[in-house]
Amino acid sequence: MQVNEWKRHPATYLLLGLTTLTFGCQYLLNDFQATAPLSLFKMGAMYGVFVQYSPLDLWRLVTPIFVHIGLEHFLFNMLTLYFIGKMAEQIFGTLRFLGLYLLAGVMGNAFTLIFTPNVIAAGASTSLFGLFAAVVILGYYSHSPLLNQLGRSYLSLIVVNLIFNLFTPSVGITGHLGGLVGGALAAIFWLIRLKVDFLVEVGA
């Protein structure tokens, strides 16, 4: 990895590193039971029923972002974060990108806690859906043709994924919807409160 690449996208690589470290610990600490419900819970996955009776465990609104249910789940989300994350970090800036990623993840896990508390939930997809939603909002209001097109592409991606979620019971659509809400709210806040146009060229 070139030093300049790290400097341009420090938050993306930090998140990739933390998630990879967490995934490695899952297997080091739990051997072949790494994806068992109890192992996931001990690693920080969301289990709403438990959190509802133990408010001190509200830290589980954050930790599920870094926990994954199997190698395929981990690889898919990390590849998405690598490609989409770098682009999003360039659009929003490092601090806003990091805040957006965490906020969307927390919102997604809050939706799971409230609406599907009986489910063991984990994964970065709550945060990734938030990134998609934020880019859609900014693309809609931006004067940049590139951001307009990117927003339309991400909107199509969101729709396809949600339809897929409906026919895949093992995928937590509740968390994804929460992530979308979190990302959209963050983007709207920046547009109204900060009056930022975000006319940053992707790839500049």
Short mmCIF file of C-alpha atoms in Angstrom, two decimals:
data_model
loop_
_atom_site.label_atom_id
_atom_site.label_comp_id
_atom_site.label_asym_id
_atom_site.label_seq_id
_atom_site.Cartn_x
_atom_site.Cartn_y
_atom_site.Cartn_z
CA MET A 1 0.00 0.00 0.00
CA GLN A 2 1.39 3.40 -0.92
CA VAL A 3 1.72 5.99 1.84
CA ASN A 4 -0.30 8.50 -0.19
CA GLU A 5 -3.16 6.01 -0.43
CA TRP A 6 -3.26 5.71 3.35
CA LYS A 7 -3.13 9.48 3.78
CA ARG A 8 -6.01 10.03 1.37
CA HIS A 9 -8.30 7.45 2.99
CA PRO A 10 -7.16 6.98 6.62
CA ALA A 11 -10.64 6.32 8.04
CA THR A 12 -11.42 3.64 5.45
CA TYR A 13 -8.22 1.75 6.22
CA LEU A 14 -8.73 2.21 9.96
CA LEU A 15 -12.20 0.67 9.73
CA LEU A 16 -10.91 -2.15 7.53
CA GLY A 17 -8.16 -2.84 10.06
CA LEU A 18 -10.43 -2.80 13.12
CA THR A 19 -13.00 -5.04 11.46
CA THR A 20 -10.36 -7.49 10.28
CA LEU A 21 -8.81 -7.58 13.75
CA THR A 22 -12.22 -8.27 15.30
CA PHE A 23 -12.95 -11.03 12.79
CA GLY A 24 -9.58 -12.63 13.50
CA CYS A 25 -10.27 -12.54 17.24
CA GLN A 26 -13.62 -14.26 16.66
CA TYR A 27 -11.84 -17.32 15.33
CA LEU A 28 -8.86 -17.19 17.67
CA LEU A 29 -11.10 -17.07 20.73
CA ASN A 30 -13.89 -19.35 19.55
CA ASP A 31 -12.25 -21.81 17.14
CA PHE A 32 -14.86 -23.50 14.96
CA GLN A 33 -17.71 -22.01 16.99
CA ALA A 34 -16.95 -18.46 15.82
CA THR A 35 -20.33 -18.02 14.14
CA ALA A 36 -22.41 -19.71 16.83
CA PRO A 37 -24.98 -17.34 18.41
CA LEU A 38 -23.29 -17.42 21.83
CA SER A 39 -19.87 -16.68 20.32
CA LEU A 40 -21.27 -13.78 18.30
CA PHE A 41 -22.97 -12.43 21.40
CA LYS A 42 -19.75 -12.60 23.42
CA MET A 43 -17.92 -10.75 20.63
CA GLY A 44 -20.43 -7.89 20.79
CA ALA A 45 -23.29 -8.76 18.43
CA MET A 46 -26.68 -7.15 19.01
CA TYR A 47 -29.29 -9.17 20.86
CA GLY A 48 -32.13 -6.81 21.60
CA VAL A 49 -33.89 -8.89 24.24
CA PHE A 50 -30.76 -8.86 26.41
CA VAL A 51 -30.04 -5.15 25.89
CA GLN A 52 -33.62 -4.19 26.75
CA TYR A 53 -33.11 -5.71 30.19
CA SER A 54 -29.52 -4.54 30.55
CA PRO A 55 -29.17 -0.85 29.56
CA LEU A 56 -25.49 -0.98 30.48
CA ASP A 57 -25.06 -3.06 27.32
CA LEU A 58 -26.02 -0.18 25.03
CA TRP A 59 -22.43 -0.31 23.80
CA ARG A 60 -23.80 -3.09 21.59
CA LEU A 61 -25.23 -0.36 19.38
CA VAL A 62 -21.65 0.13 18.15
CA THR A 63 -19.82 -3.19 18.39
CA PRO A 64 -21.96 -5.20 15.93
CA ILE A 65 -20.59 -2.99 13.15
CA PHE A 66 -17.27 -4.82 13.51
CA VAL A 67 -18.56 -8.37 14.11
CA HIS A 68 -19.41 -10.66 11.17
CA ILE A 69 -21.28 -13.93 10.77
CA GLY A 70 -18.87 -16.00 8.72
CA LEU A 71 -16.13 -15.52 6.15
CA GLU A 72 -18.43 -14.76 3.21
CA HIS A 73 -20.25 -12.09 5.21
CA PHE A 74 -16.95 -10.54 6.27
CA LEU A 75 -15.35 -10.56 2.81
CA PHE A 76 -18.39 -9.12 1.04
CA ASN A 77 -18.70 -6.23 3.48
CA MET A 78 -14.98 -5.50 3.52
CA LEU A 79 -14.75 -5.43 -0.27
CA THR A 80 -17.71 -3.05 -0.33
CA LEU A 81 -16.10 -0.88 2.34
CA TYR A 82 -12.80 -0.83 0.47
CA PHE A 83 -14.27 0.40 -2.81
CA ILE A 84 -17.25 2.43 -1.61
CA GLY A 85 -15.56 3.67 1.55
CA LYS A 86 -12.65 5.30 -0.23
CA MET A 87 -14.99 7.11 -2.59
CA ALA A 88 -17.30 8.19 0.24
CA GLU A 89 -14.37 9.39 2.36
CA GLN A 90 -13.19 11.52 -0.53
CA ILE A 91 -16.66 13.03 -0.96
CA PHE A 92 -17.41 13.71 2.71
CA GLY A 93 -13.96 14.17 4.18
CA THR A 94 -12.37 11.88 6.75
CA LEU A 95 -14.13 13.03 9.93
CA ARG A 96 -17.60 13.30 8.40
CA PHE A 97 -17.16 9.94 6.71
CA LEU A 98 -16.15 8.29 9.98
CA GLY A 99 -19.04 9.94 11.82
CA LEU A 100 -21.48 8.90 9.10
CA TYR A 101 -20.26 5.30 9.14
CA LEU A 102 -20.66 4.99 12.90
CA LEU A 103 -23.95 6.90 13.07
CA ALA A 104 -25.54 4.75 10.37
CA GLY A 105 -24.32 1.60 12.11
CA VAL A 106 -25.71 2.73 15.46
CA MET A 107 -29.04 3.65 13.86
CA GLY A 108 -29.23 0.28 12.14
CA ASN A 109 -28.53 -1.56 15.38
CA ALA A 110 -31.07 0.63 17.19
CA PHE A 111 -33.70 -0.43 14.65
CA THR A 112 -32.79 -4.06 15.30
CA LEU A 113 -32.98 -3.50 19.06
CA ILE A 114 -36.44 -1.93 18.80
CA PHE A 115 -38.15 -3.82 15.99
CA THR A 116 -36.52 -7.28 15.92
CA PRO A 117 -35.10 -7.79 19.43
CA ASN A 118 -35.14 -11.59 19.19
CA VAL A 119 -32.52 -11.62 16.43
CA ILE A 120 -28.75 -11.91 16.86
CA ALA A 121 -27.48 -9.21 14.50
CA ALA A 122 -24.01 -8.19 13.38
CA GLY A 123 -22.20 -6.79 10.38
CA ALA A 124 -20.99 -3.60 8.72
CA SER A 125 -23.87 -3.54 6.24
CA THR A 126 -25.86 -1.19 8.48
CA SER A 127 -23.08 1.37 8.05
CA LEU A 128 -22.64 0.64 4.35
CA PHE A 129 -26.33 1.22 3.67
CA GLY A 130 -25.93 4.54 5.46
CA LEU A 131 -23.12 5.50 3.09
CA PHE A 132 -25.30 4.62 0.11
CA ALA A 133 -28.20 6.70 1.44
CA ALA A 134 -26.01 9.73 2.16
CA VAL A 135 -24.56 9.70 -1.35
CA VAL A 136 -28.09 9.42 -2.82
CA ILE A 137 -29.20 12.51 -0.86
CA LEU A 138 -26.13 14.54 -1.76
CA GLY A 139 -26.33 13.43 -5.38
CA TYR A 140 -29.92 14.62 -5.59
CA TYR A 141 -29.11 18.12 -4.35
CA SER A 142 -25.63 18.51 -5.83
CA HIS A 143 -24.82 20.50 -8.98
CA SER A 144 -22.13 17.98 -9.86
CA PRO A 145 -23.14 15.65 -12.75
CA LEU A 146 -20.80 13.01 -11.35
CA LEU A 147 -22.47 13.05 -7.93
CA ASN A 148 -25.90 13.09 -9.60
CA GLN A 149 -25.03 9.93 -11.51
CA LEU A 150 -23.43 8.31 -8.49
CA GLY A 151 -26.53 9.02 -6.42
CA ARG A 152 -28.80 7.42 -9.02
CA SER A 153 -26.55 4.36 -9.21
CA TYR A 154 -26.56 3.96 -5.42
CA LEU A 155 -30.34 4.35 -5.31
CA SER A 156 -30.68 1.45 -7.75
CA LEU A 157 -28.26 -0.57 -5.64
CA ILE A 158 -30.31 0.12 -2.51
CA VAL A 159 -33.56 -0.96 -4.18
CA VAL A 160 -32.04 -4.19 -5.53
CA ASN A 161 -30.53 -5.04 -2.15
CA LEU A 162 -33.75 -4.41 -0.25
CA ILE A 163 -35.70 -6.61 -2.66
CA PHE A 164 -33.08 -9.31 -2.17
CA ASN A 165 -33.40 -8.88 1.61
CA LEU A 166 -37.14 -9.50 1.43
CA PHE A 167 -36.55 -12.96 -0.02
CA THR A 168 -33.60 -13.82 2.22
CA PRO A 169 -34.83 -14.39 5.79
CA SER A 170 -31.29 -14.74 7.15
CA VAL A 171 -30.47 -11.14 6.16
CA GLY A 172 -31.47 -8.45 8.68
CA ILE A 173 -33.49 -5.99 6.62
CA THR A 174 -34.43 -4.07 9.79
CA GLY A 175 -30.82 -3.09 10.40
CA HIS A 176 -30.36 -2.13 6.77
CA LEU A 177 -33.40 0.15 6.90
CA GLY A 178 -32.05 1.75 10.06
CA GLY A 179 -28.70 2.33 8.38
CA LEU A 180 -30.46 3.99 5.45
CA VAL A 181 -32.33 6.30 7.80
CA GLY A 182 -29.16 7.19 9.70
CA GLY A 183 -27.21 7.96 6.54
CA ALA A 184 -30.02 10.01 5.01
CA LEU A 185 -30.52 12.05 8.19
CA ALA A 186 -26.80 12.79 8.44
CA ALA A 187 -26.67 14.00 4.84
CA ILE A 188 -29.76 16.19 5.29
CA PHE A 189 -28.27 17.66 8.48
CA TRP A 190 -25.07 18.62 6.68
CA LEU A 191 -26.94 20.16 3.77
CA ILE A 192 -29.22 22.26 5.97
CA ARG A 193 -27.18 22.97 9.08
CA LEU A 194 -23.75 23.39 7.55
CA LYS A 195 -24.95 24.66 4.17
CA VAL A 196 -22.23 22.65 2.46
CA ASP A 197 -22.53 22.02 -1.27
CA PHE A 198 -20.18 19.00 -1.32
CA LEU A 199 -19.06 19.68 -4.87
CA VAL A 200 -15.98 17.57 -4.34
CA GLU A 201 -14.76 15.74 -7.41
CA VAL A 202 -14.49 12.02 -6.91
CA GLY A 203 -11.03 10.89 -7.87
CA ALA A 204 -9.47 14.35 -7.56
#
